Coordinates of C-alpha atoms and ligand atoms in Angstrom, one line a residue:
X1 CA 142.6 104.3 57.6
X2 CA 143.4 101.2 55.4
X3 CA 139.8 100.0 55.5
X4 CA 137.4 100.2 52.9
X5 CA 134.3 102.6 54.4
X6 CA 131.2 100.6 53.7
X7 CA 128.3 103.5 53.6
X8 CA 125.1 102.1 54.6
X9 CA 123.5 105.5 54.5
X10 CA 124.2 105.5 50.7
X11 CA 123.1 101.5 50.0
X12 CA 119.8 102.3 52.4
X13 CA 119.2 104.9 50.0
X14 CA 119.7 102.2 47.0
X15 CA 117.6 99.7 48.9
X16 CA 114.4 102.7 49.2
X17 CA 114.9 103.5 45.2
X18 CA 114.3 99.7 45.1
X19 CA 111.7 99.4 47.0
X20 CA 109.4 102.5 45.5
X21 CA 110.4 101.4 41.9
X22 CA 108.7 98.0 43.0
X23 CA 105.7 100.0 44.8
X24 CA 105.5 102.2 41.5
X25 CA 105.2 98.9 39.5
X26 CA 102.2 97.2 41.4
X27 CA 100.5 100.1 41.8
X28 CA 100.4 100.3 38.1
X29 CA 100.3 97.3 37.0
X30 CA 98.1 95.8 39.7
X31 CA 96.6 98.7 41.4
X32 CA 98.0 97.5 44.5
X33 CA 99.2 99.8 47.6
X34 CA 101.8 97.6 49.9
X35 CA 100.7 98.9 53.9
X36 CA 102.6 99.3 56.8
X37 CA 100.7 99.4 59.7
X38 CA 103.1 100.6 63.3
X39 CA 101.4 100.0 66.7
X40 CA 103.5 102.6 69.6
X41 CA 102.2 101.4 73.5
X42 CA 103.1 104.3 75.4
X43 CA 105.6 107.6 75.2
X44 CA 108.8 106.2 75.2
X45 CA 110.7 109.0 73.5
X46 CA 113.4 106.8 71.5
X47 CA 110.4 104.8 70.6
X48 CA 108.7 107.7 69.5
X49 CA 111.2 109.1 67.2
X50 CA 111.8 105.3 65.5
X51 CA 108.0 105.3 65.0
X52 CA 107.7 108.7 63.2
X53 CA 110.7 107.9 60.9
X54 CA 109.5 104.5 60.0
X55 CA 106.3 106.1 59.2
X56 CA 108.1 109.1 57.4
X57 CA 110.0 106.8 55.1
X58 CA 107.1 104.1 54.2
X59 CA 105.2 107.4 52.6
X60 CA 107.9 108.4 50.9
X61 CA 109.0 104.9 48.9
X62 CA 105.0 105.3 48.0
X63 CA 103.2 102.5 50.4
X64 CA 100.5 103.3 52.5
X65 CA 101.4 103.9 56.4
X66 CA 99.2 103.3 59.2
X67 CA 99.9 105.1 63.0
X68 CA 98.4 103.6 66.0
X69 CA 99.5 105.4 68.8
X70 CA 97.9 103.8 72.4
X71 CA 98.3 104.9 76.0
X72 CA 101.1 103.6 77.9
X73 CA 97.5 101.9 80.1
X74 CA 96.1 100.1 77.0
X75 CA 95.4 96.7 78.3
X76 CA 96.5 93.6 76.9
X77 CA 93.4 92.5 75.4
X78 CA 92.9 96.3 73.6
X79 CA 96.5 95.6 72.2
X80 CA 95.0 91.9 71.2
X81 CA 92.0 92.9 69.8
X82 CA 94.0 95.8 67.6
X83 CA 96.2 93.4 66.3
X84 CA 93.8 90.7 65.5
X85 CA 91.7 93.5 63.2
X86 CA 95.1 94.3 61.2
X87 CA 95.6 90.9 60.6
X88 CA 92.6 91.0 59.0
X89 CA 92.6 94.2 57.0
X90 CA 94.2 93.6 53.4
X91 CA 95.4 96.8 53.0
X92 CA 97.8 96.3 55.9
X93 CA 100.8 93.8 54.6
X94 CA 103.0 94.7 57.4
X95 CA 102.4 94.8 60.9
X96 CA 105.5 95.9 63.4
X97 CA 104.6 96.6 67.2
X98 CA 107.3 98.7 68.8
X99 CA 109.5 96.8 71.2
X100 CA 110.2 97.6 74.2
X101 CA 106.4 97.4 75.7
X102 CA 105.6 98.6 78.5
X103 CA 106.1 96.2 81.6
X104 CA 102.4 94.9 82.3
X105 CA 102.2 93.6 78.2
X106 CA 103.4 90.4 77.4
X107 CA 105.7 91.1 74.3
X108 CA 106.5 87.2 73.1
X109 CA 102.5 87.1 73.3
X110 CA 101.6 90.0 71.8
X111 CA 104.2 89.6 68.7
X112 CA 103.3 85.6 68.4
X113 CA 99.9 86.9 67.8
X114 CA 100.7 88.6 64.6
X115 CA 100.1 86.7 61.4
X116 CA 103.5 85.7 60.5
X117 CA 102.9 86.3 57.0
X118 CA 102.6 90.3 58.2
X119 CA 105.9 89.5 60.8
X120 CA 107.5 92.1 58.7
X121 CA 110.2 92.2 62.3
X122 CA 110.2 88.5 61.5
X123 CA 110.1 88.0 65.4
X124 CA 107.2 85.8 65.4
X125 CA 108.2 82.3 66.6
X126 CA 106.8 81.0 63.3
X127 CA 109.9 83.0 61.3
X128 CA 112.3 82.1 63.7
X129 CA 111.9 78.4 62.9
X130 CA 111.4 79.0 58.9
X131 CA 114.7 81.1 59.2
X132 CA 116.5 78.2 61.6
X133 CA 115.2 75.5 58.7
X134 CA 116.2 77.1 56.2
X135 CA 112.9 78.1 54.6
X136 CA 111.2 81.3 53.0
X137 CA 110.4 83.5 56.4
X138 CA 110.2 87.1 57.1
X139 CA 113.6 88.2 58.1
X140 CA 114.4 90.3 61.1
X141 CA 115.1 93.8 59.8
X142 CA 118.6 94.7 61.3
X143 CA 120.5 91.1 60.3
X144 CA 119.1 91.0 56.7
X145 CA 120.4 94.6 56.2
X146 CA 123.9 93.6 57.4
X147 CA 123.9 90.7 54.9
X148 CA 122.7 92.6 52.1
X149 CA 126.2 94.9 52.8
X150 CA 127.9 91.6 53.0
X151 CA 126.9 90.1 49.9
X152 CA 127.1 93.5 47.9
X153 CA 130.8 93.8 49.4
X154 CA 132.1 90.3 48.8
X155 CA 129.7 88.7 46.6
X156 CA 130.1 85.0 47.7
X157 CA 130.6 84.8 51.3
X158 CA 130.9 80.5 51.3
X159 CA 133.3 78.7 53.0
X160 CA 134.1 82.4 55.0
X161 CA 134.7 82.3 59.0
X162 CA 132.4 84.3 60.4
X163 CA 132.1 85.5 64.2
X164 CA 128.6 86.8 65.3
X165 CA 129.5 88.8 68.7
X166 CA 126.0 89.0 70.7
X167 CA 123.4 86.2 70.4
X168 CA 120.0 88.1 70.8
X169 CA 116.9 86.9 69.5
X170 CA 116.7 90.3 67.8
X171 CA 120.4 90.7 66.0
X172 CA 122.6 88.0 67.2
X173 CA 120.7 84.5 66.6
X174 CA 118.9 85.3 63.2
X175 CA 122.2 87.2 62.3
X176 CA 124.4 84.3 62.4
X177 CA 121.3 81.9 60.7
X178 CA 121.8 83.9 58.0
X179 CA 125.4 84.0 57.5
X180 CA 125.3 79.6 57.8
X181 CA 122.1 79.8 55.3
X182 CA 125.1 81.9 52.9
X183 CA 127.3 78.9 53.8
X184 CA 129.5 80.7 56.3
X185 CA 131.5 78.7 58.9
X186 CA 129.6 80.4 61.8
X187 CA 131.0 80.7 65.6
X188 CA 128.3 82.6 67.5
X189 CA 130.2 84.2 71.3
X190 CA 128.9 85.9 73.7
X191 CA 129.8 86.8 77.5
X192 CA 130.7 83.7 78.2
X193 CA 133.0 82.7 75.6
X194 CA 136.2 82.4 76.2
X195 CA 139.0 84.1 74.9
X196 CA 137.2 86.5 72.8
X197 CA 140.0 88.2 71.5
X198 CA 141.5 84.9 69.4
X199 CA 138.1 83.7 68.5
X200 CA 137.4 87.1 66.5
X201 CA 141.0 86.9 65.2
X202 CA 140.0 84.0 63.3
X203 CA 136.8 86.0 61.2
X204 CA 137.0 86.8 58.2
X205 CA 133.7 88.2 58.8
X206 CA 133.1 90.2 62.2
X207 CA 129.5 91.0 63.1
X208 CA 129.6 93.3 66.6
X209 CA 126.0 93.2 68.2
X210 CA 127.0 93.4 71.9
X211 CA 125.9 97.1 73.3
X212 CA 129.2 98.1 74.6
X213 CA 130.8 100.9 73.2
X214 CA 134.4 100.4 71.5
X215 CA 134.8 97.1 73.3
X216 CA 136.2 95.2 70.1
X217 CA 139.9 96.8 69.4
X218 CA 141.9 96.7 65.9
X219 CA 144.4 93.6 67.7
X220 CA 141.2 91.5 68.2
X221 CA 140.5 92.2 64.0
X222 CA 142.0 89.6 61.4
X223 CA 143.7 91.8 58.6
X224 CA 141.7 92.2 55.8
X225 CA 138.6 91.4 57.9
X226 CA 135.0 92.7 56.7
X227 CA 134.2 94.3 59.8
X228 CA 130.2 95.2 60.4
X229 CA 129.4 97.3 63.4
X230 CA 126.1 96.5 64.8
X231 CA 126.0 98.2 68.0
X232 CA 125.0 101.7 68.8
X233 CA 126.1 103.2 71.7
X234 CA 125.3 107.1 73.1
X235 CA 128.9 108.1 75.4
X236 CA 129.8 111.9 76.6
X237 CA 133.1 113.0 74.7
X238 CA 135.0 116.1 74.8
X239 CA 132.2 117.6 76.6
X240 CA 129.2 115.7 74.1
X241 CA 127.1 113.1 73.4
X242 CA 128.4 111.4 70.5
X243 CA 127.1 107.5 68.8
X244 CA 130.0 104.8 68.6
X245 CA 129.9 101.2 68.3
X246 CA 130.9 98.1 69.2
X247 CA 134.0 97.9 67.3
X248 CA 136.9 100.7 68.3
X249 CA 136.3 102.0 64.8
X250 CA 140.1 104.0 64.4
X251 CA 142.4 101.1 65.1
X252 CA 140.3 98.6 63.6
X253 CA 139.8 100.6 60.0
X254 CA 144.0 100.2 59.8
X255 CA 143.1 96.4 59.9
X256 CA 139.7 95.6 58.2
X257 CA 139.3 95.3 54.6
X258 CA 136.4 97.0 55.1
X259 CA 134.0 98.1 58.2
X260 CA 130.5 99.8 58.8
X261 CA 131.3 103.4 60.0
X262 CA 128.6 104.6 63.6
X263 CA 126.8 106.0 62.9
X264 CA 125.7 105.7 59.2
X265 CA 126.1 102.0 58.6
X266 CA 124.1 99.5 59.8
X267 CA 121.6 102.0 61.7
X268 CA 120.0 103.2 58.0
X269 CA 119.3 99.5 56.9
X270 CA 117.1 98.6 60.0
X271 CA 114.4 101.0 58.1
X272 CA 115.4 100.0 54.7
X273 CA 114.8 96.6 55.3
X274 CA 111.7 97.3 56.7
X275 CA 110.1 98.8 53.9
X276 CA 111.8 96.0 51.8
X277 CA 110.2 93.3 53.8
X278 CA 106.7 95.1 53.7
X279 CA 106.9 94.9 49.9
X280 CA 107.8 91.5 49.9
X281 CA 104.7 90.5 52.2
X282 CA 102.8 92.6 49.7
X283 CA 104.0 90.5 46.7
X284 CA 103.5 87.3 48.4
X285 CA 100.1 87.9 49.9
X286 CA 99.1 88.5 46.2
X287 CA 100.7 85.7 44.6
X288 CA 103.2 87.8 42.8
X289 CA 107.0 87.4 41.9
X290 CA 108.7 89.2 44.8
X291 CA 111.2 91.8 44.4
X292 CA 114.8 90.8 43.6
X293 CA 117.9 91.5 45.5
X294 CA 115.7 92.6 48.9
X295 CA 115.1 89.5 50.3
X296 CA 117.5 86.7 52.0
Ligands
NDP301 P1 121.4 92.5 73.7 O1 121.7 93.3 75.0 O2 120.0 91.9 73.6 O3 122.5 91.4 73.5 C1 123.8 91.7 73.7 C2 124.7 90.5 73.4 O4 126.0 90.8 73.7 C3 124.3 89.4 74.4 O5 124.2 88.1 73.7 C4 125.5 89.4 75.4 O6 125.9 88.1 75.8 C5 126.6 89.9 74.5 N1 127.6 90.5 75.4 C6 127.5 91.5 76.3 N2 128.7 91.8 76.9 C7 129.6 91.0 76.3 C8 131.0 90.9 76.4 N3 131.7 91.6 77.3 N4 131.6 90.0 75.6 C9 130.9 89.3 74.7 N5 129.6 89.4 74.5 C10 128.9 90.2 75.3 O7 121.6 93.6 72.5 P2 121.0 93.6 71.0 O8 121.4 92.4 70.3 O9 119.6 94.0 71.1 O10 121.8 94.9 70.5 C11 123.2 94.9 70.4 C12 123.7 96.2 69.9 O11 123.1 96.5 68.7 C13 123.2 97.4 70.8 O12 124.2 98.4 70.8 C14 122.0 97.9 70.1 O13 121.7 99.3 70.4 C15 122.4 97.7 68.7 N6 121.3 97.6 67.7 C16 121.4 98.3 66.6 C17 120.4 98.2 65.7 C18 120.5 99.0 64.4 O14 119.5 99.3 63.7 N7 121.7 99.3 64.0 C19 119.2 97.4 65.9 C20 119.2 96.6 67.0 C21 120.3 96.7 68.0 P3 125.0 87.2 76.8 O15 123.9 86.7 76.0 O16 125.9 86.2 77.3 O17 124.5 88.1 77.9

C-alpha cells in the first residue's frame, strides 16, 4: 500500500474533544446545555443500534440527550404532534428522526416539519436550498464529515476535479454542494453515466457513495488521487460477514494519495458531525459565536 490511510476513527475522536470542550465552555460560561433529542418509529434493529450510539455519544461529549422510542403503529399525526412539541422545547437544539420510517409515515413530511434551525440531518427542504445557494444551513451529517477529512488532508481543495459517485439526497447531492461551495470542479455520476471508469480517472478527489461493494477498482483511480470511501457494504468472506466499501480498497491504496479505510473512515464522522451540528444549533439559537473548524 502506497496510499496515505486517512483514520476517521482517530479525527471523529478529535471532532468529539471539540465538541465537549465547546459544551464545557457554554455550560460555564453561559449555563447552557446543547440537547439532542432522537425520535426511533418502530424496531428496526440497525436503526436501533444507530439510535443507542447516537445517544451514547451525545452524553458523553456532555449535552443533554433525549430518547423517544414509539411503536412501529404510532400514527402520523402522534409522530406530528411529538415533533411539533420539540420544536418548541428550548432545551432540545437538535432534532433527528430516524430514517427509514416505517411505510404508512410520510418521511419528506414528517422531516419538513422539523424547524430547520433544529435540522441537525440538514434534510429539511429549507437546508437543502440554503446548502444549494450557498448560505449558512444545517449540513447533512455524512458529507460535512467527509469534507472535514478533505480539508484537514489537503487544506485548499480549489480548482481540484472532484467526482461525487452516487447522487442521493442523503450523501450524494449535498456531498458534491459542498465540494463546489470549496470551489471544486464538481462532476456528479451515477448509474447512468457513461463510461464511469474514465470519468473517475479524471478526480483528483473520488467520493464513492453508491452501495455496491468493491465496485470502484485501483485502474478506475487517478494516481495520487484522495480517495474517500462512503459506502458500507455487509458481504460473507472466507466463511464471515465482513464491511467493505465502495472503492476495492487493496488495489486502489497502490494508487491514491490517500483513501478512507471500511470500516473506520467515514462511518465514525456521521456521529461526530452530529454532535458538531447539535452544538452549532445550540450556539446559534443563542446568538453566540459558533464553534470553529466544525462547521462547513
Ligand atoms: P442510495 O442507494 O440512495 O444511492 C446510491 C447512488 O449510487 C444512486 O445515485 C445510484 O444511481 C448510484 N449507483 C448505483 N449503482 C451504480 C453504478 N453501478 N454505477 C454508478 N452509480 C451507481 O445510497 P446512499 O447515498 O444512501 O448510500 C450510499 C452508500 O453509502 C451505501 O453503501 C450506504 O450504506 C453508505 N452510507 C454510509 C454512511 C456513513 O455513515 N458512512 C451514511 C449514509 C450512507 P441512480 O441515482 O442512478 O440510481
Amino acid at each position: 500500500m502506497s496510499a496515505t490511510l486517512i483514520d476517521g476513527k482517530a479525527f471523529a475522536a478529535q471532532v468529539r474533544a471539540k465538541v465537549a470542550e465547546h459544551v464545557t465552555r457554554l455550560k460555564n460560561d453561559h449555563g447552557l446545555v446543547p440537547g439532542l433529542a432522537v425520535v426511533l418509529v418502530g424496531e428496526d434493529p440497525a436503526s436501533q443500534v444507530y439510535v443507542r450510539s447516537k445517544g451514547k455519544q451525545t452524553v458523553e461529549v456532555g449535552m443533554a440527550s433525549f430518547e423517544h422510542k414509539l411503536s412501529p403503529e404510532t400514527s402520523e399525526a402522534d409522530l406530528l404532534a411529538l415533533i411539533a412539541k420539540l420544536n418548541a422545547d428550548p432545551k432540545v437544539h437538535g432534532i433527528l428522526v430516524q430514517l427509514p420510517l416505517p411505510s404508512h409515515l410520510n418521511s419528506d413530511l414528517v422531516i419538513n416539519s422539523i424547524d430547520p434551525a433544529k435540522d441537525v440531518d440538514g434534510f429539511h427542504i429549507s437546508n437543502v436550498g440554503l446548502l444549494g445557494t450557498g448560505q449558512k444551513s444545517m449540513v447533512p451529517c455524512t458529507p460535512l464529515g467527509c469534507l472535514m477529512m478533505l480539508r484537514d488532508h489537503l487544506g485548499s481543495l480549489s480548482g481540484l476535479n472532484a467526482v461525487v459517485v452516487g447522487r442521493s439526497n442523503i450523501v450524494g447531492k449535498p456531498m458534491a454542494q459542498l465540494l463546489l461551495g470549496d470551489s471544486c470542479t464538481v462532476t456528479i455520476a451515477h448509474s447512468r453515466t457513461r463510461d464511469l471508469a474514465e470519468t473517475c480517472r479524471r478526480a483528483d478527489i473520488l467520493v464513492a457513495a453508491v452501495g455496491r461493494p468493491e465496485m470502484i477498482p485501483g485502474d478506475w483511480v487517478k494516481p495520487g488521487a484522495t480517495v474517500i470511501d462512503v459506502g458500507i457494504n455487509r458481504i460473507e468472506r472466507d466463511g464471515k460477514t465482513v464491511l467493505v466499501g465502495d472503492v476495492h480498497f487493496d488495489s486502489a491504496a497502490q494508487v491514491a494519495g490517500a483513501i478512507t479505510p471500511v470500516p473506520g473512515g467515514v462511518g465514525p464522522m456521521t456521529i461526530a458531525c452530529l454532535l458538531a451540528n447539535t452544538v452549532t444549533s445550540a450556539c446559534r439559537a443563542n446568538g453566540l459565536p459558533e464553534p470553529e473548524g466544525l462547521t462547513a
